[in-house]
Amino acid sequence: MTVEDSLRAIVGESHLLVDPDLRAPYETDWTRRFTGTARCVVRPSSTAEVAAVVRACAAAGVPMVVQGGNTGLVGGGVPTGSEVLVSLTRLADLDPVDVLESQVTVGAGVTLEKLQAHARAAGLDFGVDLAARSAATVGGLVATNAGGIRVLRYGSMRAQLTGLEAVLADGTVVRRLTGLAKDNTGYDLVQLLAGSEGTLGIVTRVRVRLVPRLPARSVALVGLAGTEEALAVLTRARARLTTLAAAEVCYADGVALVRDYAKLPAPFRADFPAYLLLECAAGADPTDELLALLGDSDEVGDATVASDPAGRTRLWAYREAHTEAISAAGVPVKLDVSVPLGELPGLVAELPSTVEKIAPGARTLLFGHLNEGNLHVNILDGGPHAADLTDAVLHLVAAHRGSISSEHGVGRAKARWLALSRSAEEIATMCRIKAALDPTGILNPGVLLTAGK
Ligand code: FAD
Ligand code: MLT
Ligand code: ZN
């Protein structure tokens, strides 16, 4: 009996995909940079089926690659060849919201958008938001410890987690879904799985905390002379605005590309080198305090503010459409880094010439989550030099005391460079944890930790 026969017996004929055309959407990532061939795609619908799938693969010694919504940007969820691709999108059940605890338990395959709608229907909200909300799954968000546009207010995915259930590499199911606010009973297995990128276990169910629904929102798009000016306004906003919910940065060339792609008008009469988007959210309209802050900020070159939903969406588009606009222009070399805030202006200034030296004529587009010093570095027309560009940019980031992955994870894209951000002792400890939980290395081989490390 082949492993395909065993998997078919577990999930049924229609949820084992062996035909190349049916496998194809799972085999290439969102960016189109990472692609490979899976032995087959298996789509279990319950924790019991996931555990049976894992046991069958383990018994046959066949490696697996784990996939949620396939919106990851570091190649961690696509195969390299001959793995069984385990897709979790059918684990899509939503428990009723526990209003007393302000928590909810959902299946790993639930999309972020569905979780947000579920929380809002109960008068609450979910603390993580990002532009891939319609496809990114809760399991993927946990596995990558996703960040996004609300980290300033609520922290990243890790901070929302109160419990989870996962299937380990031998089929063992570990479950901790009580959601107790205080619970000091040993190693925190829930947090160990967060950010483990599918290398330690397959997340099947997740319990998260919910946050108050804040219906009154105000968004400002601000034109500025550069990153230092954006940081000055942010510092003042953090000190004065208790309602501050987001602070995002982008630059002239990225905004021009977005305008062209999304057919958006110029936000101001003049162009500016840098743009800062601030959002405030509260129970009552925060527009006045946002306007007062802008009025007191000499750095502001021009600003436009919207508090109605359509106006806010229009302003957010200048920032949120960057990923799609860049992708429409080509397959970028995509890097996601963070540095201490004091280092950010220097990094922004040095990146274009670092890229130009390696790939003359390539375009460097920068944008990101300003409050966390999180810069998304996207290089267009640099594809043939991808490895050299990655090496140079990540070394520059390390020289600025930064991290090679701020929020997207390490995946396959950056596994070679992990030592730029983590010490030899830390990496050795991670390898020991990996070896303890997945001794034969069948879960997401080559992701996060390079083989043989
Ligand atoms: P996948 O892409 O399917 O997988 C990602 C990783 O998680 C892989 O290593 C995979 O093996 C593992 N994995 C997936 N599901 C499970 C599971 N159930 N158990 C164990 N491991 C699993 N990310 C941010 O952090 N912030 C942003 O602002 C942001 N914006 C984005 C905007 C766009 C337009 C796009 C396309 C992506 C963006 N991302 C962002 C990246 C991406 O959406 C996140 O990394 C997200 O968490 C991935 O979820 P997914 O379900 O698509 O995971
Ligand atoms: C974002 O903040 O828009 C993302 O993380 C996606 C990207 O880096 O392209
Ligand atoms: Zn981001």
Short mmCIF file of C-alpha atoms and ligand atoms in Angstrom, two decimals:
data_model
loop_
_atom_site.label_atom_id
_atom_site.label_comp_id
_atom_site.label_asym_id
_atom_site.label_seq_id
_atom_site.Cartn_x
_atom_site.Cartn_y
_atom_site.Cartn_z
CA MET A 1 0.00 0.00 0.00
CA THR A 2 1.44 3.42 -0.99
CA VAL A 3 1.28 6.48 1.24
CA GLU A 4 -1.28 7.90 -1.23
CA ASP A 5 -3.52 4.85 -0.60
CA SER A 6 -3.29 5.43 3.17
CA LEU A 7 -4.06 9.15 2.80
CA ARG A 8 -7.00 8.47 0.45
CA ALA A 9 -8.46 6.10 3.04
CA ILE A 10 -8.23 8.88 5.66
CA VAL A 11 -9.61 11.92 3.78
CA GLY A 12 -11.54 10.37 0.90
CA GLU A 13 -10.82 10.38 -2.84
CA SER A 14 -11.82 14.01 -3.46
CA HIS A 15 -9.47 15.46 -0.85
CA LEU A 16 -6.29 13.76 -2.05
CA LEU A 17 -5.01 15.74 -5.02
CA VAL A 18 -2.46 13.97 -7.21
CA ASP A 19 -3.29 15.50 -10.58
CA PRO A 20 -0.67 18.21 -11.45
CA ASP A 21 -3.38 20.74 -12.41
CA LEU A 22 -5.13 20.30 -9.07
CA ARG A 23 -1.85 20.49 -7.13
CA ALA A 24 -0.59 23.59 -8.98
CA PRO A 25 -2.30 26.34 -6.89
CA TYR A 26 -0.68 24.89 -3.77
CA GLU A 27 2.79 24.50 -5.28
CA THR A 28 3.64 28.15 -5.98
CA ASP A 29 3.61 30.86 -3.35
CA TRP A 30 1.87 34.25 -3.46
CA THR A 31 5.00 36.04 -4.71
CA ARG A 32 5.60 33.45 -7.50
CA ARG A 33 9.28 33.32 -6.40
CA PHE A 34 8.98 30.00 -4.57
CA THR A 35 7.69 26.96 -6.39
CA GLY A 36 8.16 23.19 -6.19
CA THR A 37 6.47 19.87 -6.73
CA ALA A 38 4.48 18.05 -4.07
CA ARG A 39 4.01 14.31 -4.15
CA CYS A 40 0.32 15.00 -3.47
CA VAL A 41 -1.88 17.48 -1.62
CA VAL A 42 -3.97 16.15 1.25
CA ARG A 43 -6.88 18.12 2.72
CA PRO A 44 -7.93 16.73 6.14
CA SER A 45 -11.11 18.12 7.76
CA SER A 46 -10.55 17.40 11.47
CA THR A 47 -7.82 17.09 14.07
CA ALA A 48 -8.27 13.30 14.01
CA GLU A 49 -7.72 13.27 10.24
CA VAL A 50 -4.61 15.49 10.56
CA ALA A 51 -3.20 13.11 13.18
CA ALA A 52 -3.93 10.10 10.96
CA VAL A 53 -2.29 11.84 7.97
CA VAL A 54 0.82 12.59 10.04
CA ARG A 55 0.99 9.02 11.35
CA ALA A 56 0.72 7.64 7.79
CA CYS A 57 3.49 9.94 6.50
CA ALA A 58 5.69 9.19 9.53
CA ALA A 59 5.22 5.43 9.06
CA ALA A 60 6.23 5.74 5.40
CA GLY A 61 9.10 8.16 6.19
CA VAL A 62 7.62 10.74 3.83
CA PRO A 63 8.25 14.44 4.68
CA MET A 64 5.39 16.93 4.86
CA VAL A 65 5.02 20.61 4.09
CA VAL A 66 2.25 22.40 5.97
CA GLN A 67 0.08 25.04 4.30
CA GLY A 68 -2.71 27.40 5.35
CA GLY A 69 -3.80 30.20 3.03
CA ASN A 70 -0.50 30.21 1.07
CA THR A 71 -0.03 33.96 1.58
CA GLY A 72 3.32 33.55 3.36
CA LEU A 73 6.13 35.56 1.79
CA VAL A 74 9.22 33.50 2.70
CA GLY A 75 8.57 30.21 0.90
CA GLY A 76 7.80 28.24 4.06
CA GLY A 77 4.54 26.67 2.89
CA VAL A 78 5.44 25.44 -0.58
CA PRO A 79 7.13 22.13 -1.44
CA THR A 80 10.62 21.63 -2.77
CA GLY A 81 9.90 18.20 -4.26
CA SER A 82 8.32 14.93 -3.14
CA GLU A 83 6.75 16.14 0.14
CA VAL A 84 3.12 15.49 1.00
CA LEU A 85 1.53 18.94 1.18
CA VAL A 86 -0.91 19.09 4.10
CA SER A 87 -3.48 21.84 3.51
CA LEU A 88 -5.38 22.99 6.61
CA THR A 89 -8.07 25.14 4.98
CA ARG A 90 -10.88 22.66 5.74
CA LEU A 91 -10.36 23.08 9.50
CA ALA A 92 -12.72 26.04 9.34
CA ASP A 93 -15.06 25.71 12.33
CA LEU A 94 -15.82 28.70 14.57
CA ASP A 95 -16.89 28.13 18.18
CA PRO A 96 -19.33 30.67 19.62
CA VAL A 97 -17.56 33.74 21.05
CA ASP A 98 -17.00 33.40 24.81
CA VAL A 99 -18.08 36.94 25.72
CA LEU A 100 -17.40 36.45 29.44
CA GLU A 101 -13.73 35.63 28.80
CA SER A 102 -13.58 37.78 25.63
CA GLN A 103 -12.00 34.84 23.81
CA VAL A 104 -12.89 32.45 21.01
CA THR A 105 -11.63 29.06 19.79
CA VAL A 106 -11.47 28.48 16.02
CA GLY A 107 -10.10 25.95 13.55
CA ALA A 108 -6.62 26.61 12.11
CA GLY A 109 -8.05 26.98 8.61
CA VAL A 110 -10.37 29.89 9.45
CA THR A 111 -9.34 33.00 7.53
CA LEU A 112 -8.42 36.18 9.37
CA GLU A 113 -11.37 37.95 7.72
CA LYS A 114 -13.83 35.30 8.98
CA LEU A 115 -12.40 35.51 12.50
CA GLN A 116 -12.70 39.33 12.43
CA ALA A 117 -16.32 39.13 11.23
CA HIS A 118 -17.14 36.52 13.89
CA ALA A 119 -15.67 38.68 16.66
CA ARG A 120 -17.45 41.81 15.37
CA ALA A 121 -20.81 40.04 15.25
CA ALA A 122 -20.38 39.50 19.01
CA GLY A 123 -19.58 43.20 19.58
CA LEU A 124 -15.83 42.61 19.90
CA ASP A 125 -12.85 42.65 17.52
CA PHE A 126 -9.63 40.75 16.82
CA GLY A 127 -6.29 42.49 17.48
CA VAL A 128 -4.36 41.41 14.37
CA ASP A 129 -5.04 42.81 10.92
CA LEU A 130 -3.13 42.66 7.62
CA ALA A 131 -3.83 43.06 3.92
CA ALA A 132 -3.93 39.30 3.20
CA ARG A 133 -6.95 38.97 5.55
CA SER A 134 -9.22 37.27 3.00
CA ALA A 135 -6.89 34.26 2.56
CA ALA A 136 -4.40 34.10 5.47
CA THR A 137 -5.47 31.48 8.01
CA VAL A 138 -5.34 31.57 11.79
CA GLY A 139 -2.94 28.57 11.75
CA GLY A 140 -0.62 30.43 9.38
CA LEU A 141 -0.79 33.57 11.51
CA VAL A 142 0.23 31.54 14.58
CA ALA A 143 2.95 29.61 12.73
CA THR A 144 4.54 32.84 11.45
CA ASN A 145 3.70 34.94 14.53
CA ALA A 146 2.25 37.44 12.07
CA GLY A 147 2.40 41.15 12.81
CA GLY A 148 0.56 43.56 10.55
CA ILE A 149 -0.94 47.00 11.00
CA ARG A 150 -2.20 46.81 14.60
CA VAL A 151 0.95 45.67 16.44
CA LEU A 152 1.41 49.17 17.84
CA ARG A 153 -1.87 48.77 19.75
CA TYR A 154 -2.27 45.03 20.41
CA GLY A 155 1.04 43.27 19.72
CA SER A 156 1.64 40.50 17.20
CA MET A 157 -0.18 37.15 16.89
CA ARG A 158 1.73 35.69 19.83
CA ALA A 159 0.13 38.29 22.13
CA GLN A 160 -3.40 37.25 21.09
CA LEU A 161 -2.86 33.55 21.79
CA THR A 162 -4.42 32.00 24.90
CA GLY A 163 -4.30 28.39 23.76
CA LEU A 164 -3.94 25.97 20.91
CA GLU A 165 -4.13 22.39 19.76
CA ALA A 166 -1.45 20.83 17.56
CA VAL A 167 -0.47 17.51 16.02
CA LEU A 168 3.20 16.65 16.56
CA ALA A 169 5.44 14.82 14.10
CA ASP A 170 4.53 11.37 15.51
CA GLY A 171 0.78 12.06 15.44
CA THR A 172 0.50 12.99 19.14
CA VAL A 173 -2.21 15.59 19.74
CA VAL A 174 -1.30 18.26 22.32
CA ARG A 175 -4.23 20.38 23.42
CA ARG A 176 -4.28 23.43 25.71
CA LEU A 177 -7.48 25.35 25.06
CA THR A 178 -8.66 26.37 28.53
CA GLY A 179 -7.70 30.01 27.92
CA LEU A 180 -7.01 30.62 31.61
CA ALA A 181 -5.72 34.14 32.21
CA LYS A 182 -3.22 32.81 34.75
CA ASP A 183 -1.74 29.33 34.50
CA ASN A 184 1.84 28.67 35.61
CA THR A 185 2.07 24.93 35.17
CA GLY A 186 5.31 24.39 33.34
CA TYR A 187 6.69 24.93 29.84
CA ASP A 188 4.54 27.16 27.65
CA LEU A 189 3.91 24.81 24.71
CA VAL A 190 1.43 27.25 23.16
CA GLN A 191 4.07 29.96 22.81
CA LEU A 192 6.68 27.43 21.66
CA LEU A 193 4.50 26.65 18.65
CA ALA A 194 3.96 30.35 17.86
CA GLY A 195 6.48 31.41 15.24
CA SER A 196 7.73 27.84 14.74
CA GLU A 197 6.75 27.98 11.04
CA GLY A 198 5.35 24.46 10.87
CA THR A 199 8.62 22.87 11.98
CA LEU A 200 7.48 21.59 15.40
CA GLY A 201 3.84 20.67 14.87
CA ILE A 202 0.71 21.25 12.82
CA VAL A 203 -1.61 23.74 14.51
CA THR A 204 -5.21 22.48 14.28
CA ARG A 205 -7.20 24.71 16.66
CA VAL A 206 -6.45 28.11 18.18
CA ARG A 207 -7.88 30.07 21.12
CA VAL A 208 -7.40 33.84 20.98
CA ARG A 209 -8.27 36.85 23.10
CA LEU A 210 -10.58 39.46 21.60
CA VAL A 211 -10.39 43.22 22.02
CA PRO A 212 -13.05 45.94 22.36
CA ARG A 213 -14.71 47.01 19.13
CA LEU A 214 -13.73 50.63 18.45
CA PRO A 215 -16.25 52.03 15.96
CA ALA A 216 -14.94 55.61 15.71
CA ARG A 217 -11.80 55.84 13.58
CA SER A 218 -9.84 58.61 11.97
CA VAL A 219 -7.01 58.25 9.46
CA ALA A 220 -4.43 60.85 8.46
CA LEU A 221 -2.10 60.64 5.49
CA VAL A 222 0.81 63.02 6.01
CA GLY A 223 3.42 64.21 3.50
CA LEU A 224 6.91 64.67 4.98
CA ALA A 225 10.53 65.39 4.06
CA GLY A 226 11.80 61.96 5.18
CA THR A 227 12.07 59.18 7.74
CA GLU A 228 13.43 61.40 10.52
CA GLU A 229 10.43 63.70 10.23
CA ALA A 230 8.08 60.68 10.23
CA LEU A 231 9.73 59.42 13.44
CA ALA A 232 9.38 62.85 15.07
CA VAL A 233 5.63 62.93 14.36
CA LEU A 234 5.26 59.32 15.53
CA THR A 235 7.08 60.04 18.80
CA ARG A 236 4.74 62.98 19.48
CA ALA A 237 1.68 60.91 18.48
CA ARG A 238 2.66 58.09 20.86
CA ALA A 239 3.10 60.54 23.74
CA ARG A 240 -0.15 62.41 23.14
CA LEU A 241 -2.70 60.15 21.48
CA THR A 242 -4.16 57.45 23.72
CA THR A 243 -6.23 56.40 20.69
CA LEU A 244 -3.28 55.76 18.33
CA ALA A 245 -3.89 52.44 16.51
CA ALA A 246 -1.52 52.38 13.51
CA ALA A 247 1.55 54.18 12.16
CA GLU A 248 2.73 53.17 8.70
CA VAL A 249 5.42 54.63 6.45
CA CYS A 250 5.93 54.64 2.69
CA TYR A 251 7.95 56.66 0.20
CA ALA A 252 7.50 58.65 -3.03
CA ASP A 253 8.44 55.92 -5.54
CA GLY A 254 6.16 53.32 -3.86
CA VAL A 255 3.23 55.75 -3.75
CA ALA A 256 3.77 56.55 -7.45
CA LEU A 257 3.69 52.82 -8.28
CA VAL A 258 0.53 52.31 -6.17
CA ARG A 259 -1.19 55.30 -7.79
CA ASP A 260 -0.43 53.94 -11.23
CA TYR A 261 -1.61 50.42 -10.32
CA ALA A 262 -4.75 51.35 -8.36
CA LYS A 263 -5.57 54.45 -10.45
CA LEU A 264 -5.49 56.71 -7.40
CA PRO A 265 -5.24 60.51 -7.59
CA ALA A 266 -2.26 62.33 -6.08
CA PRO A 267 -2.97 62.71 -2.36
CA PHE A 268 -1.53 66.25 -2.27
CA ARG A 269 -0.75 69.10 -4.68
CA ALA A 270 2.97 68.45 -4.26
CA ASP A 271 4.84 65.14 -4.04
CA PHE A 272 6.69 64.33 -0.81
CA PRO A 273 9.72 62.08 -0.22
CA ALA A 274 7.93 60.23 2.61
CA TYR A 275 4.37 59.55 3.73
CA LEU A 276 3.13 58.66 7.21
CA LEU A 277 -0.29 57.11 7.76
CA LEU A 278 -1.69 57.47 11.26
CA GLU A 279 -4.91 55.85 12.45
CA CYS A 280 -6.70 56.61 15.72
CA ALA A 281 -9.51 54.41 17.02
CA ALA A 282 -11.82 54.92 19.98
CA GLY A 283 -15.39 54.71 21.24
CA ALA A 284 -15.92 58.40 20.37
CA ASP A 285 -14.61 60.29 17.33
CA PRO A 286 -10.81 60.81 17.73
CA THR A 287 -10.53 63.25 14.78
CA ASP A 288 -10.07 66.38 16.89
CA GLU A 289 -7.07 65.05 18.80
CA LEU A 290 -5.52 63.76 15.59
CA LEU A 291 -5.97 67.18 13.94
CA ALA A 292 -4.52 68.93 17.01
CA LEU A 293 -1.45 66.72 16.86
CA LEU A 294 -0.92 67.48 13.17
CA GLY A 295 -1.41 71.20 13.83
CA ASP A 296 1.35 71.10 16.44
CA SER A 297 3.79 69.22 14.19
CA ASP A 298 6.08 71.51 12.19
CA GLU A 299 7.38 68.50 10.24
CA VAL A 300 4.03 68.05 8.45
CA GLY A 301 4.34 69.21 4.83
CA ASP A 302 0.70 68.48 4.01
CA ALA A 303 -2.00 66.24 5.47
CA THR A 304 -5.42 64.85 4.67
CA VAL A 305 -7.75 63.29 7.23
CA ALA A 306 -10.79 61.02 6.83
CA SER A 307 -13.13 59.55 9.41
CA ASP A 308 -15.85 58.05 7.21
CA PRO A 309 -15.32 54.39 6.15
CA ALA A 310 -14.92 55.15 2.42
CA GLY A 311 -12.48 57.99 3.05
CA ARG A 312 -10.42 55.87 5.45
CA THR A 313 -10.24 53.00 2.96
CA ARG A 314 -9.14 55.47 0.27
CA LEU A 315 -6.26 56.75 2.43
CA TRP A 316 -5.23 53.26 3.55
CA ALA A 317 -5.02 52.20 -0.12
CA TYR A 318 -1.89 54.35 -0.64
CA ARG A 319 -0.14 52.12 1.90
CA GLU A 320 -1.96 48.77 1.76
CA ALA A 321 -1.83 48.40 -2.04
CA HIS A 322 2.00 48.40 -2.06
CA THR A 323 2.30 44.58 -1.99
CA GLU A 324 -0.12 44.05 -4.88
CA ALA A 325 1.25 46.96 -6.93
CA ILE A 326 4.81 45.65 -6.56
CA SER A 327 3.74 42.11 -7.43
CA ALA A 328 1.94 43.38 -10.53
CA ALA A 329 5.21 45.05 -11.65
CA GLY A 330 7.27 41.85 -11.36
CA VAL A 331 8.52 39.16 -9.00
CA PRO A 332 10.33 41.10 -6.29
CA VAL A 333 13.17 40.05 -4.05
CA LYS A 334 11.20 40.57 -0.85
CA LEU A 335 12.86 41.13 2.49
CA ASP A 336 11.21 42.04 5.78
CA VAL A 337 13.52 43.48 8.43
CA SER A 338 13.47 45.57 11.59
CA VAL A 339 16.01 47.84 13.24
CA PRO A 340 16.02 50.03 16.36
CA LEU A 341 14.11 53.23 15.50
CA GLY A 342 17.25 55.36 15.79
CA GLU A 343 18.87 53.27 13.04
CA LEU A 344 15.95 53.49 10.61
CA PRO A 345 16.85 56.74 8.79
CA GLY A 346 20.39 55.45 8.17
CA LEU A 347 19.14 52.12 6.86
CA VAL A 348 16.60 53.79 4.55
CA ALA A 349 19.34 56.05 3.17
CA GLU A 350 21.86 53.24 2.62
CA LEU A 351 19.60 50.58 1.08
CA PRO A 352 19.26 51.96 -2.49
CA SER A 353 23.02 52.28 -3.04
CA THR A 354 23.61 48.82 -1.50
CA VAL A 355 21.18 47.38 -4.05
CA GLU A 356 22.50 49.47 -6.95
CA LYS A 357 26.03 48.11 -6.45
CA ILE A 358 24.82 44.53 -6.91
CA ALA A 359 21.98 44.98 -9.40
CA PRO A 360 22.42 48.23 -11.36
CA GLY A 361 19.07 49.58 -12.46
CA ALA A 362 17.04 47.55 -9.96
CA ARG A 363 14.30 49.45 -8.12
CA THR A 364 14.27 49.48 -4.30
CA LEU A 365 10.83 50.09 -2.82
CA LEU A 366 10.49 50.56 0.92
CA PHE A 367 7.45 50.69 3.17
CA GLY A 368 6.43 49.28 6.52
CA HIS A 369 5.24 49.45 10.08
CA LEU A 370 7.03 52.52 11.45
CA ASN A 371 6.46 52.02 15.17
CA GLU A 372 8.28 48.66 15.14
CA GLY A 373 11.14 49.86 12.93
CA ASN A 374 9.80 47.25 10.48
CA LEU A 375 10.81 47.95 6.90
CA HIS A 376 9.61 45.89 3.92
CA VAL A 377 12.42 45.94 1.37
CA ASN A 378 11.19 45.05 -2.11
CA ILE A 379 13.62 44.94 -5.01
CA LEU A 380 12.21 44.84 -8.54
CA ASP A 381 14.31 43.78 -11.55
CA GLY A 382 16.94 42.22 -9.27
CA GLY A 383 15.82 38.57 -9.62
CA PRO A 384 19.01 37.14 -11.17
CA HIS A 385 20.96 38.58 -8.21
CA ALA A 386 18.47 37.44 -5.53
CA ALA A 387 21.00 35.61 -3.33
CA ASP A 388 23.60 38.42 -3.47
CA LEU A 389 20.95 41.06 -2.83
CA THR A 390 19.57 39.12 0.13
CA ASP A 391 23.07 38.67 1.51
CA ALA A 392 23.97 42.36 1.19
CA VAL A 393 20.69 43.70 2.58
CA LEU A 394 20.63 41.31 5.53
CA HIS A 395 24.27 42.08 6.41
CA LEU A 396 23.48 45.81 6.27
CA VAL A 397 20.50 45.22 8.59
CA ALA A 398 22.69 43.23 11.00
CA ALA A 399 25.23 46.08 10.99
CA HIS A 400 22.37 48.35 12.09
CA ARG A 401 21.62 45.92 14.99
CA GLY A 402 18.45 44.69 13.33
CA SER A 403 16.57 41.46 12.67
CA ILE A 404 16.53 39.61 9.33
CA SER A 405 12.84 38.85 9.84
CA SER A 406 10.53 41.30 11.51
CA GLU A 407 7.20 39.57 10.92
CA HIS A 408 7.12 37.25 7.88
CA GLY A 409 9.33 34.55 9.38
CA VAL A 410 12.51 32.93 8.11
CA GLY A 411 10.98 30.24 5.89
CA ARG A 412 13.24 28.84 3.18
CA ALA A 413 14.08 32.32 1.91
CA LYS A 414 16.27 33.35 4.85
CA ALA A 415 17.24 30.10 6.60
CA ARG A 416 20.85 30.48 5.37
CA TRP A 417 21.12 33.85 7.11
CA LEU A 418 19.63 32.95 10.51
CA ALA A 419 23.01 33.36 12.22
CA LEU A 420 22.90 37.09 11.45
CA SER A 421 20.07 37.42 13.98
CA ARG A 422 20.50 34.50 16.41
CA SER A 423 23.63 33.33 18.25
CA ALA A 424 25.23 29.91 17.68
CA GLU A 425 24.01 28.87 21.14
CA GLU A 426 20.44 29.92 20.35
CA ILE A 427 20.44 28.09 17.01
CA ALA A 428 21.90 24.97 18.66
CA THR A 429 19.11 25.10 21.27
CA MET A 430 16.48 25.47 18.55
CA CYS A 431 17.97 22.42 16.79
CA ARG A 432 17.71 20.44 20.04
CA ILE A 433 14.05 21.39 20.40
CA LYS A 434 13.44 20.43 16.77
CA ALA A 435 15.22 17.09 17.25
CA ALA A 436 13.19 16.35 20.39
CA LEU A 437 9.81 17.02 18.76
CA ASP A 438 10.57 15.90 15.19
CA PRO A 439 13.54 13.52 15.42
CA THR A 440 13.34 12.37 11.79
CA GLY A 441 12.84 15.91 10.46
CA ILE A 442 9.69 15.21 8.49
CA LEU A 443 7.85 18.48 9.26
CA ASN A 444 8.72 21.34 6.88
CA PRO A 445 12.33 20.24 6.24
CA GLY A 446 14.62 23.15 5.27
CA VAL A 447 12.27 25.76 6.73
CA LEU A 448 13.74 28.05 9.42
CA LEU A 449 16.64 25.68 10.25
CA THR A 450 18.77 24.54 7.33
CA ALA A 451 19.23 20.78 7.07
CA GLY A 452 22.25 19.51 8.94
CA LYS A 453 22.48 22.44 11.36
P1 FAD B 1 0.93 29.93 4.71
O1 FAD B 1 1.46 30.88 3.71
O2 FAD B 1 0.09 28.83 4.19
O3 FAD B 1 2.10 29.35 5.59
C1 FAD B 1 3.03 30.20 6.20
C2 FAD B 1 3.93 29.37 7.14
O4 FAD B 1 3.16 28.84 8.22
C3 FAD B 1 4.55 28.16 6.46
O5 FAD B 1 5.81 27.91 7.02
C4 FAD B 1 3.60 27.02 6.79
O6 FAD B 1 4.24 25.77 6.78
C5 FAD B 1 3.15 27.40 8.20
N1 FAD B 1 1.78 27.00 8.53
C6 FAD B 1 0.63 27.39 7.92
N2 FAD B 1 -0.43 26.86 8.54
C7 FAD B 1 0.05 26.12 9.58
C8 FAD B 1 -0.55 25.32 10.59
N3 FAD B 1 -1.87 25.19 10.67
N4 FAD B 1 0.26 24.70 11.47
C9 FAD B 1 1.61 24.82 11.41
N5 FAD B 1 2.23 25.55 10.46
C10 FAD B 1 1.46 26.20 9.56
N6 FAD B 1 2.44 39.15 7.27
C11 FAD B 1 2.59 39.92 8.38
O7 FAD B 1 3.11 39.43 9.40
N7 FAD B 1 2.18 41.22 8.40
C12 FAD B 1 1.59 41.81 7.33
O8 FAD B 1 1.26 42.99 7.36
C13 FAD B 1 1.38 41.01 6.16
N8 FAD B 1 0.76 41.52 5.08
C14 FAD B 1 0.61 40.75 3.97
C15 FAD B 1 -0.03 41.31 2.85
C16 FAD B 1 -0.19 40.56 1.69
C17 FAD B 1 -0.90 41.17 0.52
C18 FAD B 1 0.31 39.23 1.64
C19 FAD B 1 0.14 38.39 0.43
C20 FAD B 1 0.93 38.67 2.74
C21 FAD B 1 1.09 39.42 3.92
N9 FAD B 1 1.70 38.89 5.06
C22 FAD B 1 1.85 39.66 6.17
C23 FAD B 1 2.23 37.52 5.05
C24 FAD B 1 1.20 36.40 5.38
O9 FAD B 1 -0.12 36.83 5.15
C25 FAD B 1 1.37 35.93 6.81
O10 FAD B 1 2.64 35.37 6.97
C26 FAD B 1 0.32 34.91 7.25
O11 FAD B 1 0.49 34.65 8.61
C27 FAD B 1 0.41 33.60 6.48
O12 FAD B 1 -0.77 32.84 6.71
P2 FAD B 1 -1.17 31.65 5.72
O13 FAD B 1 -2.36 30.95 6.28
O14 FAD B 1 -1.32 32.17 4.34
O15 FAD B 1 0.10 30.72 5.85
C1 MLT B 2 2.62 44.55 4.53
O1 MLT B 2 2.83 45.10 5.61
O2 MLT B 2 1.91 45.08 3.65
C2 MLT B 2 3.20 43.24 4.30
O3 MLT B 2 3.83 42.64 5.36
C3 MLT B 2 3.30 42.64 2.99
C4 MLT B 2 4.60 42.90 2.29
O4 MLT B 2 5.67 42.97 2.91
O5 MLT B 2 4.57 43.00 1.06
ZN ZN B 3 4.00 44.09 6.96
#
